[in-house]
Amino acid sequence: MIKLHDKFFKPFISAKQIDEALQKMVDQIAVDFADEIPVFVGILNGSFMIVSDFVKKYPNPCEVTFIKLASYEGVKSTEDIQRLIGLTQDLTGRTVIILEDIIDSGRTLAEVHRIFKNEKVKSLSIATLFFKPTAYKRDFKLHYVGIEIPDKFIVGYGLDYDGLGRDLPEVYQIKTTQHMTNLVLFGPPGAGKGTQANFLKEKYNLVHISTGDVFRFNIKNETALGMLAKSYMDKGELVPDEVTIDMLSAEVEKNAAANGFIFDGFPRTDAQAAALDALMQSKDSEISAMIALEVEDQILIDRLLERGKTSGRSDDADESIIANRIKEYYKKTAILKDYYAGQNKYFGVNGVGSIEEITERLSAVIDTL
Ligand code: IMP
Ligand code: MG
């Protein structure tokens, strides 16, 4: 991932892929114009990189020139395109091939056609390395297209975001969600996970996604996913991961502008952790860390017995049931600890102390992410 000005970009098209696409264009054009000496016209600034690489590969004699057409400021095409500058050469009777880095709305291309209408060229062909079909609003023919891409802002290989990124040899795509802090929070029963999640949510402006709450919400509101989940639960079967992931996906989608998420109660298995990774990736994001509160068993048992005296929760009253719950917890989390440790994302935090002390320890970890 890279950052230019205020925006994050992720790797999108490698230097090798660009080279291969370019080679194909060269091969086609060299065949189509085998008997001619074409004039390749680059549109500055963006096209300097493709023109240079293109003509180095071009096997036959050719001429190269540039025109400048400053049309772009920041992320959006500006309405009024400045006039072409630099077309000083007489191109009467010549075979002209425009070499563009990218064609987006086609506005620049319209200007090119407008300019060349008065030049008595033999032929005018358009070649572009990148093309955004869904953004294209004109119907000028594009004779050679290297790579079709979705309508998302890219940088690199001549293309810039507000001046930066032109020098990159590969292409990066803007991240639709910007940098997030996504935590998977773990803690054995009685570790104070809920309390800490509430503090962290406030402090870092994160959205707390508790799988239990998400299930209850979907079932209570009879959403399609809720009804689907319920149909499994009614049969006494486990809800398939896919259904849970779809519910979480909807939660993430609903809160797309959040600074990040605290996942609580999910994942519980390797497969779920991998599915969560895939989900975050589809949102242009990732899990930043798994944080586990660590508390000695005997302290947990004492705390839960204490809670059992007032909470009325029967499972908080029996020492052997509590001990079993704790054992279950470690059995399950051991797998996930390995999973996240393998990605250098596991952080154990001492969960013994005052609420403030523990919040501080958690914050110390989050602040390093
Ligand atoms: P069009 O006139 O809308 O087709 O846009 C063409 C010009 O806009 C290109 O020559 C680029 O300078 C710029 N442009 C379009 N899309 C992008 C992009 O994704 N990244 C960087 N520049 C772009
Ligand atoms: Mg351009």
PDB file of C-alpha atoms in Angstrom, residues 1-3 7-11 152-153 172-180 182 280-281 283-286:
ATOM      1  CA  MET A   1       0.000   0.000   0.000  1.00  0.00           C
ATOM      2  CA  ILE A   2       1.210   3.556  -0.667  1.00  0.00           C
ATOM      3  CA  LYS A   3       0.026   6.981   0.432  1.00  0.00           C
ATOM      4  CA  LYS A   7      -5.074   9.072  -0.041  1.00  0.00           C
ATOM      5  CA  PHE A   8      -4.115   5.418   0.159  1.00  0.00           C
ATOM      6  CA  PHE A   9      -3.534   3.326  -2.961  1.00  0.00           C
ATOM      7  CA  LYS A  10      -3.086  -0.424  -3.340  1.00  0.00           C
ATOM      8  CA  PRO A  11      -1.019  -2.322  -5.926  1.00  0.00           C
ATOM      9  CA  LYS A 152     -11.548   3.872 -10.197  1.00  0.00           C
ATOM     10  CA  PHE A 153      -8.740   6.364  -9.864  1.00  0.00           C
ATOM     11  CA  TYR A 172      -1.850   1.561  -7.975  1.00  0.00           C
ATOM     12  CA  GLN A 173      -5.593   1.893  -7.471  1.00  0.00           C
ATOM     13  CA  ILE A 174      -7.254   4.160  -4.945  1.00  0.00           C
ATOM     14  CA  LYS A 175      -8.584   2.378  -1.890  1.00  0.00           C
ATOM     15  CA  THR A 176     -12.334   2.800  -1.583  1.00  0.00           C
ATOM     16  CA  THR A 177     -12.103   2.638   2.173  1.00  0.00           C
ATOM     17  CA  GLN A 178      -9.206   4.602   3.567  1.00  0.00           C
ATOM     18  CA  HIS A 179      -6.997   3.398   6.393  1.00  0.00           C
ATOM     19  CA  MET A 180      -8.915   1.553   9.115  1.00  0.00           C
ATOM     20  CA  ASN A 182      -9.834  -3.322  12.568  1.00  0.00           C
ATOM     21  CA  MET A 280     -11.992  -7.138   4.753  1.00  0.00           C
ATOM     22  CA  GLN A 281      -9.982  -7.437   1.577  1.00  0.00           C
ATOM     23  CA  LYS A 283     -13.666  -3.795   1.344  1.00  0.00           C
ATOM     24  CA  ASP A 284     -10.089  -2.709   0.512  1.00  0.00           C
ATOM     25  CA  SER A 285      -9.139  -3.165   4.154  1.00  0.00           C
ATOM     26  CA  GLU A 286      -7.656  -5.742   6.505  1.00  0.00           C
TER      27      GLU A 286
END
